[in-house]
Amino acid sequence: MNDVEIALHQVRYEQKTYWRNPMAAVFTFMFPVVFLLVVGTSAGSSTISGSTLRYDQYLVVAMLVFGLIAACYTNLGVTLCIRRDQGVLKRMRGTPIATASYFGGLIGSILINVVLLTALVVAIGMVGYHLHFPYHPLAAAVTLLVGVVTFCALGLAVTVLISNGEAAPAVINGIYFPVVFISGVFYPISNSSVLSKIADYFPVRHMVKGLVGAFENGPGSGLQVRDLLIMALWAIGGLVFAVRRFRWEPRHR
Amino acid sequence: MDDIVISVKGLTKSYGGFEAVRGVDFEVRRGHVLALLGPNGAGKTTTVEILEGYRQRDGGEVSVLGRDPSHRDKELRSRVGIVLQECAVDQYLTVTEAITQRAGLYPDPRPVDEVVSMVGLGAKGRCRIKTLSGGQQRRLDLGLALVGNPELIFLDEPTTGFDPSARRESWELVRGLCAEGRTVVLTTHYMDEAQALADQVTVIAAGKVVASGTPDTLGGRDQGETTVRFVLPAGVELCELPLPPDLRPEVRCGVVEVRLPDATALLHDLTGWALARGQVLDGLKVRRPSLEDVYLDLTGDDG
Ligand SMILES: Nc1ncnc2c1ncn2[C@@H]1O[C@H](COP(=O)(O)OP(=O)(O)O)[C@@H](O)[C@H]1O
Ligand SMILES: [Mg+2]
């Protein structure tokens, strides 16, 4: 088998492992769905100022971002920290698998999850909230792809900051939740507010804006190049940091 | 020489300022079992992980299957099977799935079912790994190391924590691997394990080789003195015993102890004398130094 076939082989087992571990799927799939059913229905259908989206439709798009980050950053970070701590990564390193095939397997599996998540959330939006199928489908696809790359890179990078697998979920979510809050994932935040100015330094708000742009129509909608470029900077930074400092072995005890 | 699978010369490795391995040498021939025997902290894992390509050496020459393991090339990794000291198995797959996954990474794997039953997990094939006991997970670990059909297998304390019957089964497995012409390097702190399996034992203490040889000759064990002990029969003086004049018997709490290179003649005289007098030689014992005696001698008290 060549490296690509081995990566595909790994995808199968990554998928099995993923769906048998309920915690990961709860954050990625359950949370956005439950949030939309509970909060979305009471969010009202007034239009957000400066947007063609209604409040509840905005939340649908924002929840897709939330799920994507859980599927990429949180899932990859926690999984790798736990595997490193248990010595699973070290053992992988003793087999002939290429590093690219191993990470290819992990990220291939994450891509499947993101496609499923997107289909699920968009379907809920279209059925429940009259969300229009993205007016700019290509922009939506590109934004989602840049999101996967960025948040997977940050998931890899965060493993460098963590030395103990048990602490991984706490640290990883501890970094992520404040950023998600100020980025307008749970409620729209006006572009002129202080919070949004802070949030603009981080990638999450740009992901929300990028995806909202693909679901809107009218002037200013479509591919949000500036937002995507800022995300790409985060992706490159995270990747460089991770490649330099990634550890395969648990700390010496 | 093609027959030498591993060659290590003058290997050194420090952690910070601490020298964990200080000039270790050994060679392993194809089809042999080398036991690296030594107390905790001796440097066994460090040595083995350098051979496996996990750690970089500071000095010395190392060759594994004719290559330098520090380059971690793919071909070498596909010819070597590794069981790490710490057991590491993903929890959510079943036994068969985990081995099938691993098999997919090698050019010429063994049949999965064969491996599952080789390591005695035939009845557990469809069980999730997290439901296995510690000993069963350890055996799965072994199965994962074997599925790639390795020529050379590293086992770092493979039976620590096993019950006696599981240990014996693992020993059988290792013997089977050697019978197939595979080479095995195992580390252990169990003397009986080295005795039972090894063609060659290298004893390491504090980062140095303190003895090396076959289990039967290690540390001059085959030339060591035999000890004969028995209770001095009541009413018999020491000088009445038929002992050769040049021996200096010791008597402690009424027990006579004699050390000599070969006890055959002595035993003949002694038992003949006792029979002729109708005496019983209570507690008669003849002991050769065990591998354990030699080992404790070599590694000091903290062995
Ligand atoms: N990664 C490491 N960092 C620092 N010290 C280490 C590391 N690995 C091992 N040591 C130290 O080196 C010595 C030898 O350890 P090790 O090779 O694990 O011995 P053994 O396997 O014989 O028990 C020990 O004192 C251990 O604490
Ligand atoms: Mg060890």
PDB file of C-alpha atoms and ligand atoms in Angstrom, chain A residues 252, chain B residues 15 18 20 39-46 55 85, ligand 1:
ATOM      1  CA  HIS A 252       9.348  11.431  31.163  1.00  0.00           C
TER       2      HIS A 252
ATOM      3  CA  TYR B  15      19.959  12.984  30.296  1.00  0.00           C
ATOM      4  CA  PHE B  18      23.127  12.259  34.232  1.00  0.00           C
ATOM      5  CA  ALA B  20      22.234   6.728  32.005  1.00  0.00           C
ATOM      6  CA  PRO B  39      17.702  -3.587  38.163  1.00  0.00           C
ATOM      7  CA  ASN B  40      15.333  -0.649  37.665  1.00  0.00           C
ATOM      8  CA  GLY B  41      17.135   2.409  36.376  1.00  0.00           C
ATOM      9  CA  ALA B  42      20.039   0.379  34.996  1.00  0.00           C
ATOM     10  CA  GLY B  43      19.586   1.830  31.509  1.00  0.00           C
ATOM     11  CA  LYS B  44      17.815  -1.061  29.786  1.00  0.00           C
ATOM     12  CA  THR B  45      14.958   0.972  28.339  1.00  0.00           C
ATOM     13  CA  THR B  46      17.325   3.726  27.257  1.00  0.00           C
ATOM     14  CA  ARG B  55      16.148   8.186  21.260  1.00  0.00           C
ATOM     15  CA  GLN B  85       7.598  -0.890  28.461  1.00  0.00           C
TER      16      GLN B  85
HETATM   17  N1  LIG C   1      13.737  10.759  29.218  1.00  0.00           N
HETATM   18  C1  LIG C   1      14.484  10.759  30.338  1.00  0.00           C
HETATM   19  N2  LIG C   1      14.853  11.912  30.926  1.00  0.00           N
HETATM   20  C2  LIG C   1      15.613  11.925  32.035  1.00  0.00           C
HETATM   21  N3  LIG C   1      16.051  10.825  32.663  1.00  0.00           N
HETATM   22  C3  LIG C   1      15.713   9.635  32.140  1.00  0.00           C
HETATM   23  C4  LIG C   1      14.915   9.540  30.954  1.00  0.00           C
HETATM   24  N4  LIG C   1      14.740   8.224  30.670  1.00  0.00           N
HETATM   25  C5  LIG C   1      15.397   7.548  31.626  1.00  0.00           C
HETATM   26  N5  LIG C   1      15.983   8.374  32.502  1.00  0.00           N
HETATM   27  C6  LIG C   1      16.811   7.969  33.664  1.00  0.00           C
HETATM   28  O1  LIG C   1      17.869   7.160  33.186  1.00  0.00           O
HETATM   29  C7  LIG C   1      18.061   6.024  34.019  1.00  0.00           C
HETATM   30  C8  LIG C   1      17.896   4.751  33.223  1.00  0.00           C
HETATM   31  O2  LIG C   1      16.528   4.609  32.919  1.00  0.00           O
HETATM   32  P1  LIG C   1      15.971   3.423  32.041  1.00  0.00           P
HETATM   33  O3  LIG C   1      16.747   3.338  30.789  1.00  0.00           O
HETATM   34  O4  LIG C   1      14.499   3.612  31.930  1.00  0.00           O
HETATM   35  O5  LIG C   1      16.302   2.163  32.955  1.00  0.00           O
HETATM   36  P2  LIG C   1      15.635   0.720  33.055  1.00  0.00           P
HETATM   37  O6  LIG C   1      14.811   0.488  31.849  1.00  0.00           O
HETATM   38  O7  LIG C   1      16.793  -0.210  33.163  1.00  0.00           O
HETATM   39  O8  LIG C   1      14.813   0.708  34.310  1.00  0.00           O
HETATM   40  C9  LIG C   1      17.095   6.183  35.165  1.00  0.00           C
HETATM   41  O9  LIG C   1      17.784   6.787  36.240  1.00  0.00           O
HETATM   42  C10 LIG C   1      16.022   7.098  34.617  1.00  0.00           C
HETATM   43  O10 LIG C   1      15.432   7.847  35.647  1.00  0.00           O
END
